[in-house]
XYZ file of C-alpha atoms in Angstrom:
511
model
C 23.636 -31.178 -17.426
C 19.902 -29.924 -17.833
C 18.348 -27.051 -16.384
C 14.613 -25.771 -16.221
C 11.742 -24.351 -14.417
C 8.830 -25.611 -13.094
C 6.148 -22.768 -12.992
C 2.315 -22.564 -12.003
C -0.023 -22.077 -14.728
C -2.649 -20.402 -12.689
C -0.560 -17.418 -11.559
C 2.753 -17.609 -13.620
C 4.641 -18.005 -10.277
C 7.562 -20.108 -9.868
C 7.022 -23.172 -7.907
C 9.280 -23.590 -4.949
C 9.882 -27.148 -3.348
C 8.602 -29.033 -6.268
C 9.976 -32.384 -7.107
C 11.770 -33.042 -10.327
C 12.619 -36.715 -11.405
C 14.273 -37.890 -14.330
C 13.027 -40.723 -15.903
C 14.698 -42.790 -19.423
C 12.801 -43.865 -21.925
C 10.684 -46.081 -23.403
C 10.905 -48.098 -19.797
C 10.566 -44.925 -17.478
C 13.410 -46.272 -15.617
C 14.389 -43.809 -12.620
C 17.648 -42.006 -13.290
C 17.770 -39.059 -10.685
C 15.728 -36.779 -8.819
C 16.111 -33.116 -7.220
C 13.968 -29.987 -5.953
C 13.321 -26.980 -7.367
C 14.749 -23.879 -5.903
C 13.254 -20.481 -4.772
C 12.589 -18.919 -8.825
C 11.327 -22.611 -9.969
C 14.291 -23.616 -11.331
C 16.613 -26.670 -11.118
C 19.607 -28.993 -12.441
C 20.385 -32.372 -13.084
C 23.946 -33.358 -13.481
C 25.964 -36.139 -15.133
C 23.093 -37.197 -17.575
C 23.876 -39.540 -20.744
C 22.885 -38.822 -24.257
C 19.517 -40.241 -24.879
C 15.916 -39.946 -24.597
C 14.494 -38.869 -21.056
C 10.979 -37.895 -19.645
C 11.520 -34.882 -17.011
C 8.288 -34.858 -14.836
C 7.388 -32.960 -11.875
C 4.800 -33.297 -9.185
C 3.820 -30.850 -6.376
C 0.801 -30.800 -3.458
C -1.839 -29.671 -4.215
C -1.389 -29.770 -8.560
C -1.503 -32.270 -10.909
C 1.458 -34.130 -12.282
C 2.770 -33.018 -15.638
C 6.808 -33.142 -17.716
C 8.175 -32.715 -20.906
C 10.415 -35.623 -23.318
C 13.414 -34.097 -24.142
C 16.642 -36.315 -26.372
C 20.762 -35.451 -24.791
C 22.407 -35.566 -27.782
C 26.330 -35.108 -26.461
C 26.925 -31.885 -28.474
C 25.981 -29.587 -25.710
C 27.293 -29.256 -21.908
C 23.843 -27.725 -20.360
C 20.690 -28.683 -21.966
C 17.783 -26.336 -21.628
C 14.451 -27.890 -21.129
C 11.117 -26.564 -22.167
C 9.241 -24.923 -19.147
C 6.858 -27.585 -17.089
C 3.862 -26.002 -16.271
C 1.590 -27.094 -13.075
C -2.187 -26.976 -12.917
C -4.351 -27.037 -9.707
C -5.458 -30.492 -8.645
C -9.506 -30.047 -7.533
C -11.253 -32.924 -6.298
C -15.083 -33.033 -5.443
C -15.053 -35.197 -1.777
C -18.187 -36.619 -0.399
C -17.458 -35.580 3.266
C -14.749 -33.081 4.165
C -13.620 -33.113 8.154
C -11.990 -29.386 8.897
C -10.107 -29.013 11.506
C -8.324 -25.331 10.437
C -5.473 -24.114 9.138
C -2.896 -21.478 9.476
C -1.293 -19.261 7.555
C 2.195 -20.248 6.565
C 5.260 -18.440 5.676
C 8.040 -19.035 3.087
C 11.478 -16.947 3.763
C 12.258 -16.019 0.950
C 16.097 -13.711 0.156
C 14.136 -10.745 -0.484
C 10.408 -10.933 0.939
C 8.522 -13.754 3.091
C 5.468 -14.812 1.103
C 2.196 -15.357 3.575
C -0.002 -17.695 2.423
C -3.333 -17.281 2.620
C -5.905 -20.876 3.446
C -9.500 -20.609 2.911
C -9.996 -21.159 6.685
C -8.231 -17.737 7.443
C -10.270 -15.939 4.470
C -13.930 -17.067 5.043
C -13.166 -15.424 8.927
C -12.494 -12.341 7.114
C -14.138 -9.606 5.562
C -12.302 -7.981 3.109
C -8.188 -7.111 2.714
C -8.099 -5.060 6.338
C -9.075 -8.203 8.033
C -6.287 -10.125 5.809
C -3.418 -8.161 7.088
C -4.662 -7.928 10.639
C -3.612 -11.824 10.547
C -0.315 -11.520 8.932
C 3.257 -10.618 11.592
C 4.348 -7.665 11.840
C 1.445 -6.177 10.038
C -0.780 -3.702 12.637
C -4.214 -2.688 11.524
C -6.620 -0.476 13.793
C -10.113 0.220 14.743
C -9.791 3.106 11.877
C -8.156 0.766 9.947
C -4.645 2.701 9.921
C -2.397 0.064 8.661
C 1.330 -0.232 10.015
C 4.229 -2.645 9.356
C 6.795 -3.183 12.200
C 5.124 -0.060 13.656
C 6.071 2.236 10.844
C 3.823 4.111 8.565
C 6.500 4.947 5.811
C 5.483 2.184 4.001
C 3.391 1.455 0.399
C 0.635 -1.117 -0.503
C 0.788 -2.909 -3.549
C -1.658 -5.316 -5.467
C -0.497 -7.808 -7.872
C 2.847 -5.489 -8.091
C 0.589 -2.042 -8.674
C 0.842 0.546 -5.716
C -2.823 1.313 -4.118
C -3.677 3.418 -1.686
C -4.980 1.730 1.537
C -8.893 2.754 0.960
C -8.240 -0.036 -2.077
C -8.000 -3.096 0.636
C -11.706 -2.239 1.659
C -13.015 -3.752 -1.996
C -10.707 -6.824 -1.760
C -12.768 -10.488 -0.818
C -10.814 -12.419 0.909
C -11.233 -15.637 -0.580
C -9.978 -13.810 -4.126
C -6.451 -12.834 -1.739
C -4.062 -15.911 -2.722
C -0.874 -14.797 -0.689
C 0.472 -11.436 1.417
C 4.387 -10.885 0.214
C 6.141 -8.546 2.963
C 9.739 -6.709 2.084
C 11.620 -5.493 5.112
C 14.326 -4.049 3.360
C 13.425 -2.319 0.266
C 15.880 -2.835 -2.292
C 16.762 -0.060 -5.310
C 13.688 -0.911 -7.248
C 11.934 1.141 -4.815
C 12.274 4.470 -3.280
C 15.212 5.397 -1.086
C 12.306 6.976 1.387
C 10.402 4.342 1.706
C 10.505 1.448 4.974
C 8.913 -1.323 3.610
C 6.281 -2.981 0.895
C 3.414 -5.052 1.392
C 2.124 -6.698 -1.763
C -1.142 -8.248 -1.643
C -1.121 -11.180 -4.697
C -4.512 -12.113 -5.945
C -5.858 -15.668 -7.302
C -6.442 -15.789 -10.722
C -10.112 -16.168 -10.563
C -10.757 -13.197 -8.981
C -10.995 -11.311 -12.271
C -14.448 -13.669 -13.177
C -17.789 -12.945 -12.216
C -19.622 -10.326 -9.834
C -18.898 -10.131 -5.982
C -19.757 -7.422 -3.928
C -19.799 -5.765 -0.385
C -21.873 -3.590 1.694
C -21.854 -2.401 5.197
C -22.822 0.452 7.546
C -23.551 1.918 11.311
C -25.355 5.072 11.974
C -25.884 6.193 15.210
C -29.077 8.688 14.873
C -28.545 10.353 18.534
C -28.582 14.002 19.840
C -24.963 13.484 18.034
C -25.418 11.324 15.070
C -22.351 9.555 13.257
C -21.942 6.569 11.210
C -20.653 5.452 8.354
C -21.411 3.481 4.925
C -19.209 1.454 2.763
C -19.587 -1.310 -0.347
C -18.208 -1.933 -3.497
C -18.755 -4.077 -6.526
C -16.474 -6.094 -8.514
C -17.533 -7.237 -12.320
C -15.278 -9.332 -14.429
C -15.154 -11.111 -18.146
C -12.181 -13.311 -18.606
C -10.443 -10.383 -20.158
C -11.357 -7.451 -18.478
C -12.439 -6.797 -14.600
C -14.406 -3.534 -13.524
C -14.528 -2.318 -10.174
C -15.958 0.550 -7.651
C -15.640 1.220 -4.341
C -16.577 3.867 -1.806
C -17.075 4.818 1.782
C -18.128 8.159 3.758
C -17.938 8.796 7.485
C -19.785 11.506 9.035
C -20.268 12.992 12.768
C -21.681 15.945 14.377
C -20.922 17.040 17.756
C -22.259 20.000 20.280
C -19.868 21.931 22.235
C -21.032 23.151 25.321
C -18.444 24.994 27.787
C -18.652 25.951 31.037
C -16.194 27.798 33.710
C -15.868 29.955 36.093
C -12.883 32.461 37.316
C -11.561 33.667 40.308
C -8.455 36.822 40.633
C -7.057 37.584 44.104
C -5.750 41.215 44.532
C -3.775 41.893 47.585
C -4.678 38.367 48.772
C -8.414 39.425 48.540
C -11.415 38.373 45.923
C -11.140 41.052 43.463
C -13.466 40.060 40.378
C -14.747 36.751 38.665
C -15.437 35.946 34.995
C -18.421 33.198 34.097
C -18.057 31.614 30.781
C -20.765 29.801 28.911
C -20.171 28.605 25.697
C -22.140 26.704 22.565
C -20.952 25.671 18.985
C -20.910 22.921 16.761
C -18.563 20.312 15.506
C -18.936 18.021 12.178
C -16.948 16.020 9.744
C -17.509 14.408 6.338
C -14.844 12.045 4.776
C -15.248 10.044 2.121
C -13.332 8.015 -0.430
C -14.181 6.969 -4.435
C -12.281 3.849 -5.974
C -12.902 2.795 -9.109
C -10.775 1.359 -12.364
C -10.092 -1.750 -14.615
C -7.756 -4.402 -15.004
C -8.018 -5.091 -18.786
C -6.189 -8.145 -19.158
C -5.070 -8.048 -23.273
C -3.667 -12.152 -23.103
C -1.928 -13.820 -21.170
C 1.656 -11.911 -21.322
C -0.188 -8.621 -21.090
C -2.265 -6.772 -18.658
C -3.275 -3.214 -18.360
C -4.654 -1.345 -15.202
C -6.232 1.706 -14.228
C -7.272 3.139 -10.625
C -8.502 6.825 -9.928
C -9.492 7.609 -6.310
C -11.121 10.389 -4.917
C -11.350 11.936 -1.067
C -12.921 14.698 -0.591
C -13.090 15.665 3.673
C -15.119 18.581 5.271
C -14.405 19.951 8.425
C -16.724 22.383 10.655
C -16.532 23.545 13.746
C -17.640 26.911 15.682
C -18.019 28.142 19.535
C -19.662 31.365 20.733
C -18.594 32.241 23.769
C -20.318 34.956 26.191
C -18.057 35.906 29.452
C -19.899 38.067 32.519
C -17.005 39.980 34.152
C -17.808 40.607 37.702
C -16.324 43.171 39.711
C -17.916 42.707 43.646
C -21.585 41.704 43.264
C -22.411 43.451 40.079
C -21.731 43.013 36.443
C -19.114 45.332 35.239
C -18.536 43.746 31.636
C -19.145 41.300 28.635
C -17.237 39.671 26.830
C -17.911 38.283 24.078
C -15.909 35.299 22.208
C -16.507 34.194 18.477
C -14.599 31.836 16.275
C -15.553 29.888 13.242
C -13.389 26.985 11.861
C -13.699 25.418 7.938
C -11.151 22.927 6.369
C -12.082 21.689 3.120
C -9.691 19.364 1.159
C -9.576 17.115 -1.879
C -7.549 14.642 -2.984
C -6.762 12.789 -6.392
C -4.713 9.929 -7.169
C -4.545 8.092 -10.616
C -2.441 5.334 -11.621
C -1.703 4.011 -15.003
C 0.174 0.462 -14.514
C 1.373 -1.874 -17.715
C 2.961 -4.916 -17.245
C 4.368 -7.865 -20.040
C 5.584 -11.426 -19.463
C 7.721 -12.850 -21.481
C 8.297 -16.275 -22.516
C 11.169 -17.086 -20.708
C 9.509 -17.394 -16.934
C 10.416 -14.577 -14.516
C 11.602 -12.098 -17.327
C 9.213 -9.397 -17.209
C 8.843 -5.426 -18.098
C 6.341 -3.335 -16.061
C 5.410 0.600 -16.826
C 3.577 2.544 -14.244
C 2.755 6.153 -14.289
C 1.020 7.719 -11.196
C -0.435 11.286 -10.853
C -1.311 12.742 -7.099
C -3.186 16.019 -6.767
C -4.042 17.850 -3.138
C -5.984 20.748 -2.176
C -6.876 21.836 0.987
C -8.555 25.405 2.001
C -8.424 26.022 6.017
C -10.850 29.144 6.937
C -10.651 30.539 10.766
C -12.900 33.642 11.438
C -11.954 35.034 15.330
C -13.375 37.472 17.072
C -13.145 39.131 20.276
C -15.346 42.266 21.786
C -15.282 43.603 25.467
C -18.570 45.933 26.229
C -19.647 47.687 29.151
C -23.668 46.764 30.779
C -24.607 49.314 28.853
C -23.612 48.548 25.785
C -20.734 50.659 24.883
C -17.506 49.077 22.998
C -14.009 49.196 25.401
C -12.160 46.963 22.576
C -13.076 44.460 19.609
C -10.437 42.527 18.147
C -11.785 40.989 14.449
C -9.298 38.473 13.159
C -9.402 36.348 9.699
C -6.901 33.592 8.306
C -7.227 31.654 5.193
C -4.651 28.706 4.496
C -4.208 27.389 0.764
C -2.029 24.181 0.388
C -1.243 22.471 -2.435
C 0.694 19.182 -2.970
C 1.135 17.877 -6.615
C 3.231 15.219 -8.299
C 3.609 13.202 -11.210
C 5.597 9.992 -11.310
C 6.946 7.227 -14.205
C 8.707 4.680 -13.777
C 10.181 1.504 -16.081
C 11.176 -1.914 -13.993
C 12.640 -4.648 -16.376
C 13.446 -8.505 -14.746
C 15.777 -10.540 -17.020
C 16.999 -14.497 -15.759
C 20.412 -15.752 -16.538
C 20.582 -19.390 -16.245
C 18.338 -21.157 -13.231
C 20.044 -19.556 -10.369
C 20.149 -15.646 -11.774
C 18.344 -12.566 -12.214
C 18.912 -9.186 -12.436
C 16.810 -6.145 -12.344
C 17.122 -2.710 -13.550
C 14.667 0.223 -13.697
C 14.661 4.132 -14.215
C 12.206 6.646 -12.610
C 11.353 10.323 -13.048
C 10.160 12.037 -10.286
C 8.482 15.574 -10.269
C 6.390 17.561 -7.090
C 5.394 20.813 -6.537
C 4.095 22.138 -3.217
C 2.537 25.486 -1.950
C 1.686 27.342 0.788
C -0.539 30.395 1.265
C -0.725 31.805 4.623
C -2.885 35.055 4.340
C -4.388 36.758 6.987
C -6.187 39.987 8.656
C -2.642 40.881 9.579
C -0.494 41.381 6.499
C 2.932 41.365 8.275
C 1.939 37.550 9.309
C 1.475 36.764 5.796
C 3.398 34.141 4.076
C 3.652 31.990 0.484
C 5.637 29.052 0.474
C 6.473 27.388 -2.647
C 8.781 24.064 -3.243
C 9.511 22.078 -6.631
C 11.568 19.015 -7.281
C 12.322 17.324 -10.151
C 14.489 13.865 -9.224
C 15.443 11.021 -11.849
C 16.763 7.944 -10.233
C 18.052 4.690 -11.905
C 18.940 1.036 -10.216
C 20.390 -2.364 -10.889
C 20.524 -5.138 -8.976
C 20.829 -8.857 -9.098
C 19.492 -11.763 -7.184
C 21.700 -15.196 -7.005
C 19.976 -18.391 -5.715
C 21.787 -21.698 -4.086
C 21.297 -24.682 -2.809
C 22.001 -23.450 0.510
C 22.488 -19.993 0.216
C 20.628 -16.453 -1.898
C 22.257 -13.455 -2.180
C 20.398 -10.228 -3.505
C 22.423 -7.001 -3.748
C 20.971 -3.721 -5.892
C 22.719 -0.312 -5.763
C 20.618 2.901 -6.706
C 21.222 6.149 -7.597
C 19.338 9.437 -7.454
C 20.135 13.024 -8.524
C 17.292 15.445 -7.656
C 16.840 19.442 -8.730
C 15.286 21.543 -6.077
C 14.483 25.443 -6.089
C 12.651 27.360 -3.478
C 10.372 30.186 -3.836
C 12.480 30.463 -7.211
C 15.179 32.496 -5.371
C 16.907 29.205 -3.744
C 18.304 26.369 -5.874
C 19.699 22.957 -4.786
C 20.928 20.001 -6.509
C 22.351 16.830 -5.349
C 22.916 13.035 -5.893
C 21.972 10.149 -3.649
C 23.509 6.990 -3.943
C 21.389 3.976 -1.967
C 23.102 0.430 -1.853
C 21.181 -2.420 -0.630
C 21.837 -5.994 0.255
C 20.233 -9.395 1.730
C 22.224 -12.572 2.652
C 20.059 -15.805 3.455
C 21.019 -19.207 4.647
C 18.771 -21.798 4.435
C 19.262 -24.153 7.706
C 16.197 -26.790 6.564
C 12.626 -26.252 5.198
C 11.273 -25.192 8.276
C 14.541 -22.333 9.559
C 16.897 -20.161 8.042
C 19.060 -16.850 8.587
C 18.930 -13.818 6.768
C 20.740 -10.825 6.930
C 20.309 -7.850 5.418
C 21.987 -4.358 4.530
């Protein structure tokens, strides 16, 4: 018996579907042939001792095998990895007619693939995932999957935050992987993943974006955004940005009627003025520092900082018959600043055996908002003198930290098996400060968690049929203003079941 993989050399990603003949030597007479299966791998039974060439062949890459010699002393013989470049030929005259982009099922994910045709009518990742199913992406470019928002965005395996997909070229995007049900590797809270896997050749050269709209009326808005990739074969620097601004003018008008004894009694007219603005922006900018081959190192730091204004004076006549009897007057002022940090450390190493693989990633987040409200209220008579004033002042601190490491280790047995296990720490601190004009209204609101969690899982491919099953476990350490303490364990089992009908259906169930 011998057993192998077939792997890509671009992107280090097994190669599903490929054929696999074996071939004796010196006269290259055929002997058997099979197909890879979904981690690259496959077996060739009831083989006699001698001297074979294994080769392998797939669309769209060149040709390529290794010689290996069956000696008899060993029941499964292990052959050296086969590694597939990408075939590139220069045509004279190219007809295109478009393309799609096409799925594979796979037990745990279903991998999008990503044609040039679908990338050059694109503009960078937000247009991507507005193609792929079950992936919703807005005018604002809110981004949903199945509808939910309790999801996370990953790139090349390292989480992102969704401002990252606004730097991404399309033609650099080489496939979309989407995960439905999450197994223990990730967290128990979350819905779903969506990893975005980029070519290989994205990390060379200099590419860049830029775009804007402003709108210079009696209310301007508009926004800019751009961002700049450069890239040596070993190490890729990037920046991105974008800000959003718009300024409004609120003008109010109304007018009030009271009945007493089924009579007119008085009227109030309101006129009001104020302003309304808002400034968000967004700061992305890192490395991918790519040490060889087997190991890469990444770092991302992004930066929102959002301003939010807005104020009405308000000026009430209070008439009582034809004349004026009162004022009123109506103040408020409203301020929200907030900013907002998020840096991610992300290590990853390949080994030689393809598929085994160790990944570190350590993630800080850091939140700060400050919500100022000014109120006030005053009744005078025509002539000036004060019946009531009612001053009122609120100030709202809030504060959201956490600091996250985690360790995820891949490890093949055999051709058809892998497993997984991992360990996480988990640590967040919240706080709110409600203070006001009022002291008996005010409030301070602090939470900390600490939570370590630790999975294992395995994933077991067939001809016919893949099984993946992973149970996790979490234990988590809460207190509560410091005066209430909680502590308790989660345990999260997950499991997918798929059956593969033919190349084109399948069923898949999942747990």
């Amino acid at each position: 018996m011998i057993k192998g993989y077939v792997i890509s050399s671009t992107d280090h990603k097994p190669a599903e579907f490929a054929n696999v003949i074996l071939m004796q030597l010196p006269d290259s007479t055929f002997q058997s042939g099979v197909i890879t299966y979904t981690e690259g791998d496959y077996t060739i039974e009831n083989v006699k001792p001698g001297k074979y060439f294994i080769k392998s062949s797939f669309v769209g890459f060149e040709d390529n095998g290794t010689e290996i010699e069956i000696t008899g002393d060993k029941e499964v013989f292990i052959a050296d990895t086969i590694y597939l470049s990408e075939n590139t030929k220069e045509l004279g005259e190219v007809a295109v007619k478009g393309d799609m982009i096409r799925s594979t099922e796979l037990v745990d994910r279903t991998v999008y693939t990503i044609p040039p045709e679908i990338a050059k009518t694109s503009t960078n990742g937000f247009e991507v995932l507005r193609k792929i199913p079950s992936v919703q992406v807005d005018f604002n470019n809110n981004v949903t999957l199945n509808g939910k928002s309790n999801f996370i965005i990953q790139v090349d395996g390292k989480q992102r935050d969704k401002e990252f997909l606004a730097r991404l070229m399309p033609e650099d995007i080489q496939s979309v992987e989407v995960i439905h049900n999450p197994g223990a590797k990730y967290d128990g809270t979350i819905d779903g993943v969506i990893n975005i896997v980029l070519t290989k050749e994205a990390r060379i050269g200099i590419s860049g974006n830029v775009a804007g709209m402003i709108r210079p009326a009696e209310d301007p808005s508009g926004y800019v955004a751009g961002g700049i990739d450069y890239g040596r074969e070993k190490i890729t620097f990037y920046a991105s940005g974008y800000t959003f601004f718009q300024g409004l003018n609120n003008r109010t008008t109304n007018f009030n009627r009271f009945l007493g004894n089924g009579a007119p009694d008085s009227t109030i007219n309101n006129e009001g003025n104020g302003d309304f603005g808002i400034v968000a922006s967004s700061i992305n900018t890192g490395f991918d520092y790519y040490l060889n081959e087997k190991n890469k190192l990444s770092l991302n730091v992004n930066y929102k900082p959002t301003t939010f204004l807005n104020n009405l004076e308000n000026i009430g006549k209070i008439h009582d018959g034809n004349s004026i009897a009162h004022n009123q007057y109506y103040q408020s002022d409203n301020e929200t600043r907030s900013d907002e940090v998020n840096i991610s450390l992300f290590y990853k190493k390949e080994f030689e055996k393809p598929i085994q693989e160790l990944t570190i990633e350590t993630s800080a987040y850091l939140f700060n908002s400050l919500d100022k409200k000014k109120f006030n209220s005053r009744l005078e008579q025509t002539d000036g003198t004060l019946v009531y004033s009612y001053p009122y002042n609120e100030n709202v601190n809030n504060d959201r930290n956490y600091l996250s490491a985690k360790v995820d280790y891949v490890h093949p047995l055999g051709n058809k098996i892998r497993i997984e296990t991992g360990y996480q720490f988990y640590f967040q601190k919240m706080k709110y400060d409600f203070l006001n004009s009022i002291d008996v209204l005010s409030n301070l609101y602090e939470y900390t968690e600490y939570r370590n969690a630790a999975y294992a899982g395995f994933i077991l491919n067939l001809e016919k049929y893949s099984f993946q099953a992973s149970f996790r476990t979490e234990y988590s350490d809460i207190e509560v203003n410091k005066e209430i303490k909680n502590d308790y364990y989660t345990f999260l089992p997950s499991a997918n079941i798929q059956y593969k009908i033919n190349k084109s259906n399948n069923l898949k169930f999942t747990y």
